[in-house]
Coordinates of C-alpha atoms in Angstrom, one line a residue:
X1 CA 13.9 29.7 1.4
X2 CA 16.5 27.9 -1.0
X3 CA 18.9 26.1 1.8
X4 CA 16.4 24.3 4.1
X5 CA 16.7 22.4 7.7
X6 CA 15.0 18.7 7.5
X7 CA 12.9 17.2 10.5
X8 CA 11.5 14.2 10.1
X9 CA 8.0 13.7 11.7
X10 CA 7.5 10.2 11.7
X11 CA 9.9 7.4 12.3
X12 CA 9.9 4.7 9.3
X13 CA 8.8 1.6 9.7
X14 CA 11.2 -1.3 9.0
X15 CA 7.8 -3.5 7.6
X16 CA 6.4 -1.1 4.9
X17 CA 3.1 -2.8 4.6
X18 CA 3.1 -6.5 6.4
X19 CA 0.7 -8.8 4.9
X20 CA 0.8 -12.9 5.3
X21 CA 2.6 -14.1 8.4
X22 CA 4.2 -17.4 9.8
X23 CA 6.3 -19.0 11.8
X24 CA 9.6 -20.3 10.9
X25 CA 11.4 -23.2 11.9
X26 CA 14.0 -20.5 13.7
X27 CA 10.7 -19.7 15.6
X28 CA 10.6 -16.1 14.1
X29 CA 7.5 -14.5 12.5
X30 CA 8.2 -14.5 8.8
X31 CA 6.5 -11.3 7.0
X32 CA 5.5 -11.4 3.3
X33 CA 5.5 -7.4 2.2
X34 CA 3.9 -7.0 -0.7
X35 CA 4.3 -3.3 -1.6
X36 CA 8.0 -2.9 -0.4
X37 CA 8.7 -6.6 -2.2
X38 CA 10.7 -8.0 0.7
X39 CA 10.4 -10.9 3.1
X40 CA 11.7 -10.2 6.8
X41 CA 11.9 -12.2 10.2
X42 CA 11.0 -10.9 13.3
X43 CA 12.6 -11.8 16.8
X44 CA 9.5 -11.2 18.6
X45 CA 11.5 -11.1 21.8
X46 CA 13.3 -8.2 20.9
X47 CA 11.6 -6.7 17.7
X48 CA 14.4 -7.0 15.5
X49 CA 13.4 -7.2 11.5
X50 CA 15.6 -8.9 8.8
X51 CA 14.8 -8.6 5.3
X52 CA 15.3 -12.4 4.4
X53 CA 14.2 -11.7 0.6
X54 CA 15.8 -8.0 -0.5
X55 CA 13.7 -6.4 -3.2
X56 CA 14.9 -7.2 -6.3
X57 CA 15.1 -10.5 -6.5
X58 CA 12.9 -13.0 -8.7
X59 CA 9.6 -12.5 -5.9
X60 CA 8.1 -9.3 -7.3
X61 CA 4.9 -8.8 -5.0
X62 CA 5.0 -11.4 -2.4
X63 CA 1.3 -11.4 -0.6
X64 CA 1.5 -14.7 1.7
X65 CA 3.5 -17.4 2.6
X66 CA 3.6 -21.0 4.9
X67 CA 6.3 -23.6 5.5
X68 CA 6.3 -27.2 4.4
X69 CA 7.6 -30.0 6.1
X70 CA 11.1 -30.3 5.1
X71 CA 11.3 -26.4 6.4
X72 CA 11.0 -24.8 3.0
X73 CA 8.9 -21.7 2.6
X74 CA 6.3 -21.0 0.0
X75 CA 5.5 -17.9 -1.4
X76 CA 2.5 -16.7 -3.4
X77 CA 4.0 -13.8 -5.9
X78 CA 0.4 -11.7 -6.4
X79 CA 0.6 -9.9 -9.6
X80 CA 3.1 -11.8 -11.8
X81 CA 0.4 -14.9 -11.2
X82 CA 3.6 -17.2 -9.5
X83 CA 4.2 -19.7 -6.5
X84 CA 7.7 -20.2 -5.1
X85 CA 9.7 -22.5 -3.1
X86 CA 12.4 -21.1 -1.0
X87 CA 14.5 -24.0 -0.1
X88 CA 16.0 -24.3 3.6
X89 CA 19.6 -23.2 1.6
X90 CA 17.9 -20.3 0.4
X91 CA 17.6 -21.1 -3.1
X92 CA 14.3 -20.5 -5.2
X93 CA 12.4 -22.8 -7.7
X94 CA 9.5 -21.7 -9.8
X95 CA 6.1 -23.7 -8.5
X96 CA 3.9 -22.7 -11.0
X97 CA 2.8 -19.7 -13.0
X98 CA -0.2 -20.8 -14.1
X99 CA -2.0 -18.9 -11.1
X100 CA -4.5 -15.5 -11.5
X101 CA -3.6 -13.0 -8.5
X102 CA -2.0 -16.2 -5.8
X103 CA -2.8 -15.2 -2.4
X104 CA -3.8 -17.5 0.3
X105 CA -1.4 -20.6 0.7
X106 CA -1.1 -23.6 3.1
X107 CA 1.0 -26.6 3.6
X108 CA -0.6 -29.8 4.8
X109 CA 2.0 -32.0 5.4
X110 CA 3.8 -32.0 1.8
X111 CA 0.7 -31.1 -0.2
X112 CA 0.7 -27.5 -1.3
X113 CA -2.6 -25.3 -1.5
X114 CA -3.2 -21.6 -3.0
X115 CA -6.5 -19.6 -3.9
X116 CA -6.9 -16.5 -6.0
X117 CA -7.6 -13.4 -5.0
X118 CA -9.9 -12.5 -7.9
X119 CA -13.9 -12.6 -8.7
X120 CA -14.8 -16.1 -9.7
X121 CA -11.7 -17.5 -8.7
X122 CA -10.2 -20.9 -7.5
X123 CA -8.5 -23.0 -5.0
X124 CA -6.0 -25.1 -6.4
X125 CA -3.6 -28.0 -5.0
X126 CA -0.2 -27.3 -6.5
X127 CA 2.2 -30.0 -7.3
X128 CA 3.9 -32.1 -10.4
X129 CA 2.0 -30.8 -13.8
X130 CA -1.5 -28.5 -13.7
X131 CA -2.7 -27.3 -10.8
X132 CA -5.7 -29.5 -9.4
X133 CA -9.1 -27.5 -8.8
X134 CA -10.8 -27.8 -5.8
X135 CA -13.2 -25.2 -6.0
X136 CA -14.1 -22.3 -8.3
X137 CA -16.2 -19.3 -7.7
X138 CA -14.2 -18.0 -5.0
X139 CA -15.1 -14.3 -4.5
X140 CA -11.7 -12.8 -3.8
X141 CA -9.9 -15.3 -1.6
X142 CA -7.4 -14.7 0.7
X143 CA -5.5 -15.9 4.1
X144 CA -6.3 -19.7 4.9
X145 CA -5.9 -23.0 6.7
X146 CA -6.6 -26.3 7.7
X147 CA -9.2 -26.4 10.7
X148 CA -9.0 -29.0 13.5
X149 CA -11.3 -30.9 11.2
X150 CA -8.8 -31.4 8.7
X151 CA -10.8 -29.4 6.2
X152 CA -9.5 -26.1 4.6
X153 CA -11.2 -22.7 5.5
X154 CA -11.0 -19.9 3.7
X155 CA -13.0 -16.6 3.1
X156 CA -15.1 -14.4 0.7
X157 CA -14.2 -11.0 0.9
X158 CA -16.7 -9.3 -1.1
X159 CA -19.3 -11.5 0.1
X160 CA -18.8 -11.6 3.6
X161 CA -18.8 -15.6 4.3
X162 CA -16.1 -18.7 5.0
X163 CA -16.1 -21.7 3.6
X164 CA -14.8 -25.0 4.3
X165 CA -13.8 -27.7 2.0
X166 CA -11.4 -31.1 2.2
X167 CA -8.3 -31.3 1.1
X168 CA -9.1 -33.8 -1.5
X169 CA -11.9 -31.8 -3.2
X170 CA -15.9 -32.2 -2.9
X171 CA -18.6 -29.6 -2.2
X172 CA -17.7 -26.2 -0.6
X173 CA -19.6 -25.8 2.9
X174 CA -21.0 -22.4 3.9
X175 CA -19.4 -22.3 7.7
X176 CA -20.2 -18.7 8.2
X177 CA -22.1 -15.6 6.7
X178 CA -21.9 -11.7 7.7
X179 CA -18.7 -11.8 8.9
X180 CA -17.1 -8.1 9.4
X181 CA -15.3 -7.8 6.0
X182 CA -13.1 -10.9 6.3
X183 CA -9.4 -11.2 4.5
X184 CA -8.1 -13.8 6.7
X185 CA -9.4 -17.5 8.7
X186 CA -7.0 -18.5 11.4
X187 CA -7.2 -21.4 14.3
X188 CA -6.1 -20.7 18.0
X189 CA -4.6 -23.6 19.6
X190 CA -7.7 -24.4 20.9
X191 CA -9.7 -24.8 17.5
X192 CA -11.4 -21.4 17.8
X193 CA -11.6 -20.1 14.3
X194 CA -10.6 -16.2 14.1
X195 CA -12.0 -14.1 11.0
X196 CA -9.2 -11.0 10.5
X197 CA -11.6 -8.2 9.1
X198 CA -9.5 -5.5 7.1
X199 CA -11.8 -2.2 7.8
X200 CA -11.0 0.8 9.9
X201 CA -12.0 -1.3 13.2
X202 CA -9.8 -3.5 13.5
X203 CA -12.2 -6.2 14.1
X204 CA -11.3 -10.2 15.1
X205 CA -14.9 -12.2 14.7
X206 CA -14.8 -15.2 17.1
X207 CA -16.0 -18.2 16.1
X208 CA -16.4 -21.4 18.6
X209 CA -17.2 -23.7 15.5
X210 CA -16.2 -26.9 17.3
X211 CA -17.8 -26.2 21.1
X212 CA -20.4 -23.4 21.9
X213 CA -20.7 -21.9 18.1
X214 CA -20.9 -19.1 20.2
X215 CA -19.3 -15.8 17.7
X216 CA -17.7 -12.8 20.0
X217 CA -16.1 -9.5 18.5
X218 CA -12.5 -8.3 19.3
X219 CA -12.1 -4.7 18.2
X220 CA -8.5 -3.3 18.0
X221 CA -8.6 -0.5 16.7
X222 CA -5.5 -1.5 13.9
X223 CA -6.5 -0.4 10.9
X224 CA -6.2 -2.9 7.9
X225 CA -5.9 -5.9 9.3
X226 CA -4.2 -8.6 6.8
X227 CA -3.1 -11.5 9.0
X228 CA -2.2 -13.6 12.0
X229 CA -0.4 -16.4 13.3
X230 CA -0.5 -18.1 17.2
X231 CA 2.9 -18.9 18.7
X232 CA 3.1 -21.8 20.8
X233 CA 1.8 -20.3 23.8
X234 CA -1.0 -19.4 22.2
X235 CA -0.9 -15.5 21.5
X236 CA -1.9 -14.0 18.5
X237 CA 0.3 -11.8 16.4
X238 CA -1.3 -9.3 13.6
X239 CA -0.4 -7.8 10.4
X240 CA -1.7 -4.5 9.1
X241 CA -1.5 -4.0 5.0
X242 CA -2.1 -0.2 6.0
X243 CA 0.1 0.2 8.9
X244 CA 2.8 -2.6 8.2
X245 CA 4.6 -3.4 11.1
X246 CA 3.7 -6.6 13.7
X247 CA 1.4 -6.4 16.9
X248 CA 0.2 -8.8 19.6
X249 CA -3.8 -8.6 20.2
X250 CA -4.7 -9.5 23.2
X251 CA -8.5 -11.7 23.6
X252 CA -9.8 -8.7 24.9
X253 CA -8.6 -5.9 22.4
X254 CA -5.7 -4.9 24.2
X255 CA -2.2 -4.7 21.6
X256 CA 1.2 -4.6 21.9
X257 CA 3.7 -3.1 19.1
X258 CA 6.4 -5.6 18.8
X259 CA 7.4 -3.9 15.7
X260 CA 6.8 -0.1 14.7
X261 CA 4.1 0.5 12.1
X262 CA 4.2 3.1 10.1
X263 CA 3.8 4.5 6.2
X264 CA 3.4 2.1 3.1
X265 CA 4.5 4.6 0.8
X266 CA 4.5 7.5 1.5
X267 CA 3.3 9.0 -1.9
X268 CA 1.5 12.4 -2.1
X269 CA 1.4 15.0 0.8
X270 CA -0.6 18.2 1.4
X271 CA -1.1 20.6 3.7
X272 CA -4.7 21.9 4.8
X273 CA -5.5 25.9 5.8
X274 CA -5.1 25.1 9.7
X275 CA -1.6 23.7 9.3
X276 CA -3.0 19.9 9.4
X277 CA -0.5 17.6 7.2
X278 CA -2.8 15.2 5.1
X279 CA -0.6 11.8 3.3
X280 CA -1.9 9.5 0.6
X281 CA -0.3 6.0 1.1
X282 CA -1.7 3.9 -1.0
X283 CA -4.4 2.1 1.0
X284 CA -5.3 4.9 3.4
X285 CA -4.8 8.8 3.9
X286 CA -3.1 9.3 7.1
X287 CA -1.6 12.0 9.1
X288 CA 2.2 12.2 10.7
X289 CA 1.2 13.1 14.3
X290 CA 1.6 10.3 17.4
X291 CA 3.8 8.4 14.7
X292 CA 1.0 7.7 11.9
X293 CA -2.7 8.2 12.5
X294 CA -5.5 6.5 10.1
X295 CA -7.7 9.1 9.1
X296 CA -9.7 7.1 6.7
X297 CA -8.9 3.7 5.0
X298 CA -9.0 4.7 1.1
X299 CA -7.2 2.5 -1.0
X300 CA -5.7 3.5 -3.8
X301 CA -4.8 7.2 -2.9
X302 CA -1.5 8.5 -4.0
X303 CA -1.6 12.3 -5.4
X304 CA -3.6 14.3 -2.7
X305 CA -4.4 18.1 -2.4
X306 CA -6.6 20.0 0.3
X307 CA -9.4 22.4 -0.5
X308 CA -11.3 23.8 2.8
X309 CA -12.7 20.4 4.2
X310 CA -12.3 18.5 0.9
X311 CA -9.2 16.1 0.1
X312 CA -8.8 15.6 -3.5
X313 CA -7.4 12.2 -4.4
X314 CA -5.9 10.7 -7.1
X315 CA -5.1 7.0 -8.1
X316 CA -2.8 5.5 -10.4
X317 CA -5.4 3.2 -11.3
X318 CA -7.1 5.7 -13.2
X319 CA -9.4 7.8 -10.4
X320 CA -9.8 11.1 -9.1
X321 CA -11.7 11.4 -6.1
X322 CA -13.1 14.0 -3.4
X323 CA -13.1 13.0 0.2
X324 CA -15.2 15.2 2.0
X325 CA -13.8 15.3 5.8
X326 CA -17.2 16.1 7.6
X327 CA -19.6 13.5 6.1
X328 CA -16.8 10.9 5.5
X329 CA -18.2 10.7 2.0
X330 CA -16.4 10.1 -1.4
X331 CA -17.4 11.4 -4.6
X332 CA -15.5 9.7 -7.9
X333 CA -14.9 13.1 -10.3
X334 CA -13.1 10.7 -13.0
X335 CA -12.4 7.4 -14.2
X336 CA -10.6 5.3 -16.9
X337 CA -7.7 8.0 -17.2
X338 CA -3.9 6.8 -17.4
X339 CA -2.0 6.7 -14.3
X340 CA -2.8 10.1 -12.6
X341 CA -0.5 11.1 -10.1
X342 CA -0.3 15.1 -9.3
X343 CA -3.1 17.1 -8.4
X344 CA -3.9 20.4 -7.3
X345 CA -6.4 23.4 -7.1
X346 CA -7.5 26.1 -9.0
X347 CA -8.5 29.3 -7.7
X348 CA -12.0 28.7 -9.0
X349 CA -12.3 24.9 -7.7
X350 CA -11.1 23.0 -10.6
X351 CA -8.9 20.5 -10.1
X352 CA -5.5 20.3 -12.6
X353 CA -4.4 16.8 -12.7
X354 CA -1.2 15.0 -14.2
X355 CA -2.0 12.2 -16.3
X356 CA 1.4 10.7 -15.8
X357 CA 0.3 7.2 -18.8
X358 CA -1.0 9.7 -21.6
X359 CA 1.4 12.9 -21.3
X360 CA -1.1 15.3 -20.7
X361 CA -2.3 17.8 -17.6
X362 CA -6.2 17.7 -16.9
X363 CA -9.1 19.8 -15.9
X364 CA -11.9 18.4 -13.8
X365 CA -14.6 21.3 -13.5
X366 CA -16.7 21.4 -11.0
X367 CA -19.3 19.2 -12.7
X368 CA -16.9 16.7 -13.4
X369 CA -16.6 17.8 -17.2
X370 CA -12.7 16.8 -18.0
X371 CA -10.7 18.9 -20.1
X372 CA -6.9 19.0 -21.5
X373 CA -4.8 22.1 -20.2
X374 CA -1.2 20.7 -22.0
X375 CA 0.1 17.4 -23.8
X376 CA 2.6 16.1 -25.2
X377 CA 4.9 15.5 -22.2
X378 CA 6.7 12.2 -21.9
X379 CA 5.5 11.3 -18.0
X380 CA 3.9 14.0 -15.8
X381 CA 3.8 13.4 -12.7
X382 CA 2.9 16.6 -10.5
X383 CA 1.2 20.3 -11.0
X384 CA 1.7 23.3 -9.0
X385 CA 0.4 26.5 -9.2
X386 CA 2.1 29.9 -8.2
X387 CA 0.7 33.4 -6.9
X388 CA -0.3 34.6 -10.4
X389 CA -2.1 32.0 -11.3
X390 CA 0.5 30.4 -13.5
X391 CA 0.4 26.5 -13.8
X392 CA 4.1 24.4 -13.1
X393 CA 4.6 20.5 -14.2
X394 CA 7.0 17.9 -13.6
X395 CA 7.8 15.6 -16.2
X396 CA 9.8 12.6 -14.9
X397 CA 10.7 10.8 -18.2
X398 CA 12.2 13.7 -19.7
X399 CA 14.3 15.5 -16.9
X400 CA 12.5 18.4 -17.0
X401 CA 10.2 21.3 -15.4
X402 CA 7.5 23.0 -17.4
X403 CA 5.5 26.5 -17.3
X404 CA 2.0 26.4 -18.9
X405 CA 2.7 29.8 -20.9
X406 CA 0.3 30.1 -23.7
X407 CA 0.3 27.4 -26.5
X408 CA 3.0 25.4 -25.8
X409 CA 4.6 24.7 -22.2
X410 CA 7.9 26.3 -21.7
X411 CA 11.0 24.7 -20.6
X412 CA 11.8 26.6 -16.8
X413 CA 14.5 23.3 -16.0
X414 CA 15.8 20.4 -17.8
X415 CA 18.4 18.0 -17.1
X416 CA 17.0 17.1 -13.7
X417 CA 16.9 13.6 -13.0
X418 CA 13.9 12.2 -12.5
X419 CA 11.7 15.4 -11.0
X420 CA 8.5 14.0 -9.3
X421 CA 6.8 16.4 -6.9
X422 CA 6.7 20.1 -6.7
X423 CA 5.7 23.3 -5.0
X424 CA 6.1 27.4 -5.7
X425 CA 7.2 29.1 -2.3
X426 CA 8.6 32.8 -2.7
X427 CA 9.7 32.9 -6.3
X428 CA 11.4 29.3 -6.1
X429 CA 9.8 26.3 -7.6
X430 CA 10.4 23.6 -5.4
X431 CA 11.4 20.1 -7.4
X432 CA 11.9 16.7 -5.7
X433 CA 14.7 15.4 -7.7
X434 CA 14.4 11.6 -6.9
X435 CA 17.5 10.4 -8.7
X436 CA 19.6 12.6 -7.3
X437 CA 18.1 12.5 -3.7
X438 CA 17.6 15.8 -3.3
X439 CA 15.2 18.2 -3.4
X440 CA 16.0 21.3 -5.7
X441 CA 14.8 25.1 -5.9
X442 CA 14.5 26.5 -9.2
X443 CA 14.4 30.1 -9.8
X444 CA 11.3 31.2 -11.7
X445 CA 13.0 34.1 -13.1
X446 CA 16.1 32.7 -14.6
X447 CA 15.5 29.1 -14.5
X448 CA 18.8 28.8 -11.7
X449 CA 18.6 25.1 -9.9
X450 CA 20.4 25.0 -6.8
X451 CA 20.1 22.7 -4.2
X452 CA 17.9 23.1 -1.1
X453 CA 18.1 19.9 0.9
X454 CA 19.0 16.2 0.7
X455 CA 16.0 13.3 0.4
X456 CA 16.4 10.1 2.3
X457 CA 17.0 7.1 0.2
X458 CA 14.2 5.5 -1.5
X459 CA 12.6 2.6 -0.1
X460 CA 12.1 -1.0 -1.9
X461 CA 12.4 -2.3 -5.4
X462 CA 15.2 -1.0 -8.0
X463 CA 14.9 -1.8 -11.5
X464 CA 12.1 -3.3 -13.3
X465 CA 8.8 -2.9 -11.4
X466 CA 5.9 -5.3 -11.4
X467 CA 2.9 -4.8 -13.5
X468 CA 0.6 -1.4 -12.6
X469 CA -2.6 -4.1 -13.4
X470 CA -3.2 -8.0 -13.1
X471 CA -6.3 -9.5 -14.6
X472 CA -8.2 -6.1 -14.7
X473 CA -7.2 -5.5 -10.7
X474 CA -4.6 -3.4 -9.1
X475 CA -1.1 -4.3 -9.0
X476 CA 1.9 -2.4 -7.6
X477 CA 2.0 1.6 -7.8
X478 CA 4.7 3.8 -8.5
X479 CA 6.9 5.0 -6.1
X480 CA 6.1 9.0 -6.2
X481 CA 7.6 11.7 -3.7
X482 CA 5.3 14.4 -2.9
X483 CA 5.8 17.7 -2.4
X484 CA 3.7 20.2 -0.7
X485 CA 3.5 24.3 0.5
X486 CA 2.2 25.1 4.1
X487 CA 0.3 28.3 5.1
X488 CA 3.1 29.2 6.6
X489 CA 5.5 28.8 3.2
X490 CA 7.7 26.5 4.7
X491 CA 7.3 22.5 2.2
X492 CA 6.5 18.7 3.3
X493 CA 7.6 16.4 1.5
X494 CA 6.5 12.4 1.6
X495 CA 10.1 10.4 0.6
X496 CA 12.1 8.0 2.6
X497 CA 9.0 6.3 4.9
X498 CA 8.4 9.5 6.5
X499 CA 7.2 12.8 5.9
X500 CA 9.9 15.5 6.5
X501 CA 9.5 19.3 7.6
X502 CA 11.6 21.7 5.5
X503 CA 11.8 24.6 6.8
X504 CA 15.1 28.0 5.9
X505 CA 18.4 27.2 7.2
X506 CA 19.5 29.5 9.5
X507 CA 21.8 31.9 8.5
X508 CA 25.3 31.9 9.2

C-alpha cells in the first residue's frame, strides 16, 4: 500500500477549542481560542467564523476576553502571564505582564479586572502602574463578572465554590459551595447567576441569588464546558474547551450548533482490535463517528495506543497513563519524564514510549519499572513496531527514521523533514512527514521513500511556540500528527482537524 486514497472522517471545526466568549459592539460573539491562538467572530445568524486575531501575532494563548467602554477588547494572554488591549483600529498595547496564568477578565465601565488561574492566586484591578489586589487565595480562577449587585463573582475550581467581592476591594463572600465543578459565573438578563461546570455532563447550576435562592440543574450533554454569554434577547450561547465550536443551550437542556464543533488537535490516533478509531486531543479522547464523540474527558492526552480494552496515553507534560475502557479507571504508569509523545505496545505488554525532551525511547514494564531501550536522538517523537518484533522511531529534530538494531539505532531514512508519526504496514514504514505535508512510505529493505499521500495543512501557530509550562502548570502542547495501522492494514492518521482514512489507490 504505497499510493493511498484519503477520506476524511470528520469535518474540522473552524473554532479549534473555544474558550472565553463576548459580545462585540458589531453584535457578534467574539471567541478567545486558546490552543489554536486565534480570536474569531461569529455571525450567529448565519454561523460564519472570522479569525479576527491570526495566530502568530503578539497574543500567544489567548484564554478570555471582554470589551470596555470605548469598544476596545481586552485579552488575557494565559501562559506568557500578559493583558492586552485591542483598540477599536485594531492595534494592540501591552496592559501588563506582571500577571501569573491571566484568565478571567471584566470591564466595569473603564476599570479593568483579571484573576489567575493558578493555586493561591489573585484578583487584580489593572490600570496605570502595579496591578491593585483585591483578593488572594483564589483556587484556580476563571470566567467572571459583575452581578446585579455591582459586586464581582467569580469561581473556585478546585474547590467547588463562588465568591463575590466589590469592585473596590474588602472581604471575599462565600455565595455558593458544591457547585458541579465550576470554570465560569455568568448573569441572565434577569440576575439569575449561571455556574458553567466543565465535566463530561455538561452541567449549568442555576442559581436565583436575588429572588427564590432556589438552585436548578441544566444538563447538556457538551462536554467541557468553558463559557457563555446572553444576547439581548436573553439566550445563552456556550463554549466548549473540548469540543470548540459555539452552541445555544436552551433553559431546559435542549442545544443548538450555531457553529460546528469538532477536534482541538488532533494529536495521536489508534486503532483498537474491532476496527474502533480512538483520538487523543489534548483535553479528551474522542472518537471520529457522528462528527466527534467524547468518550472520556482526559486532559492532557496526546500519544495514544490500544491494547484489548486498555488505551495507553501519553502526555507531554511528563505522564503515561492506562485508561481502562470498562471501569472508566486510570492508572498513572510514569511521571516527571520529558515531553513524551509516541507510544506503543509490546508483544509482552510493555509499553515503548518516545521521550521526545531527553532523546531517548522508554520501557514501562508491567509493574511500572521504567527502562531505556535507545538514546541519543535529537527529538523522538513516535515508536512503531513491525511483524518481527523489530522497534521503528521518528526523530523530528534531525530529519530522520531509526531501526532499533542491536547497540546503536540504525539510520533506515534521513533527510525527511520533520517525521512525526509512524506505522509498519506490509514491508513499508509509514512516516508522517509534517514539513513537507505528506505522508511518506519507506521501504524497510532498501530504505526507498516515496510518497504515499498528501497531509492537509497544519492548523494554528507558525514560528515560535508558547511555553510547554507556566508557573509549574500546563501550557500549550506541541502540535504532533499521529499515525496509526488498522486490523485491516489500511493507516489513520490525526492531521489537519480531522482524522483521515488511507486506504491503496486503486490501480490503474
Amino acid at each position: 500500500m504505497t499510493g493511498c486514497r484519503v477520506r476524511r472522517l470528520t469535518r474540522p471545526t473552524s473554532l479549534r477549542g473555544s474558550n472565553g466568549v463576548a459580545f462585540g459592539p458589531d453584535g457578534r460573539l467574539y471567541v478567545a481560542q486558546f490552543l489554536a491562538g486565534e480570536i474569531s467572530a461569529v455571525d450567529l445568524a448565519t454561523g460564519d467564523v472570522e479569525v479576527v486575531v491570526p495566530a502568530g501575532g503578539p497574543v500567544q494563548a489567548p484564554d478570555d476576553l471582554a470589551f470596555g467602554s470605548d469598544g476596545s477588547m481586552y485579552l488575557t494572554d494565559l501562559v506568557p502571564g500578559r493583558v492586552w488591549r485591542r483598540r477599536p483600529d485594531g492595534t494592540f498595547t501591552l496592559v501588563t505582564d506582571q500577571v501569573r496564568l491571566p484568565n478571567g477578565i471584566a470591564c466595569v465601565g473603564d476599570r479593568l479586572f483579571v484573576n489567575e488561574m493558578i493555586p493561591d492566586g489573585r484578583l487584580l484591578e489593572l490600570g496605570n502602574g502595579e496591578p491593585k489586589v483585591l483578593a488572594g487565595g483564589l483556587a484556580m480562577g476563571n470566567a467572571m463578572q459583575l452581578g446585579p449587585d455591582g459586586a464581582l463573582y467569580y469561581p473556585h475550581m478546585l474547590t467547588g465554590e463562588v465568591f463575590r467581592i466589590p469592585p473596590d476591594g474588602g472581604t471575599p463572600e462565600l455565595v455558593a459551595t458544591e457547585v458541579h465543578e465550576p470554570v465560569a459565573v455568568r448573569f441572565d438578563l434577569g440576575g439569575v447567576l449561571q455556574v458553567l461546570s466543565r465535566g463530561v455532563a455538561g452541567i449549568v447550576t442555576r442559581i436565583d441569588l436575588f429572588g427564590t435562592g432556589d438552585r436548578t440543574l441544566v444538563t447538556s450533554g457538551l462536554s467541557g464546558l468553558d463559557n457563555a454569554a446572553f444576547d439581548t434577547e436573553n439566550r445563552m450561547f456556550v463554549s466548549s474547551y473540548a469540543g470548540g465550536g459555539i452552541t445555544e443551550l436552551h433553559p431546559d437542556g435542549r442545544t443548538r450548533e450555531i457553529a460546528p464543533r469538532g477536534f482541538a488537535g488532533p494529536y495521536g490516533v489508534t486503532v483498537d482490535l474491532g476496527g474502533t478509531v480512538h483520538v487523543a486531543d489534548h483535553y479528551r479522547i474522542a472518537e471520529p463517528r457522528d462528527d466527534v464523540t467524547t468518550t472520556e474527558l482526559l486532559p492532557f492526552a496526546h500519544g495514544i495506543a490500544a491494547d484489548g480494552d486498555l488505551l495507553h496515553l501519553t502526555s507531554q507534560y511528563g505522564q503515561v497513563r492506562t485508561y481502562d475502557r470498562t471501569t472508566r479507571s486510570v492508572r498513572t504508569r510514569a511521571n516527571g519524564l520529558a515531553e513524551p509523545a509516541g507510544i506503543a505496545v509490546h508483544a509482552d505488554g510493555a509499553l515503548v514510549v518516545a521521550e521526545a525532551g531527553a532523546g531517548r525511547v522508554l520501557t514501562i514494564d508491567a509493574d511500572d519499572t521504567v527502562g531505556v531501550l535507545a538514546d541519543g536522538f535529537g527529538r523522538p517523537v513516535d515508536v512503531a513496531v513491525d511483524g518481527e518484533g523489530r522497534w521503528y522511531v521518528s526523530d523530528e529534530e534531525r530529519g530522520a527514521v531509526y531501526r532499533l538494531d542491536g547497540e546503536s539505532p540504525a539510520v533506515l531514512a534521513d533527510d525527511l523533514a520533520a517525521p512525526q508519526g509512524i506505522a509498519v504496514v506490509d514491508g513499508c514504514l509509514y512516516v508522517a512527514e509534517t514539513a513537507a505535508g505528506r505522508v511518506v512510505a519507506v521501504d524497510l529493505v532498501t530504505g526507498e521513500v516515496r510518497q504515499a499521500a498528501d497531509l492537509p495543512a497544519r492548523q494554528g501557530r507558525t514560528g515560535e511556540q508558547p511555553a510547554l509550562h507556566a508557573h509549574g502548570l500546563p501550557g500549550v502542547p506541541r502540535p504532533f500528527t499521529g499515525l496509526a495501522t488498522a486490523p485491516d492494514d489500511s493507516l489513520y492518521a490525526a492531521a489537519g482537524g480531522t482524522v483521515l482514512h488511507l486506504t491503496p489507490a486503486e490501480e490503474p
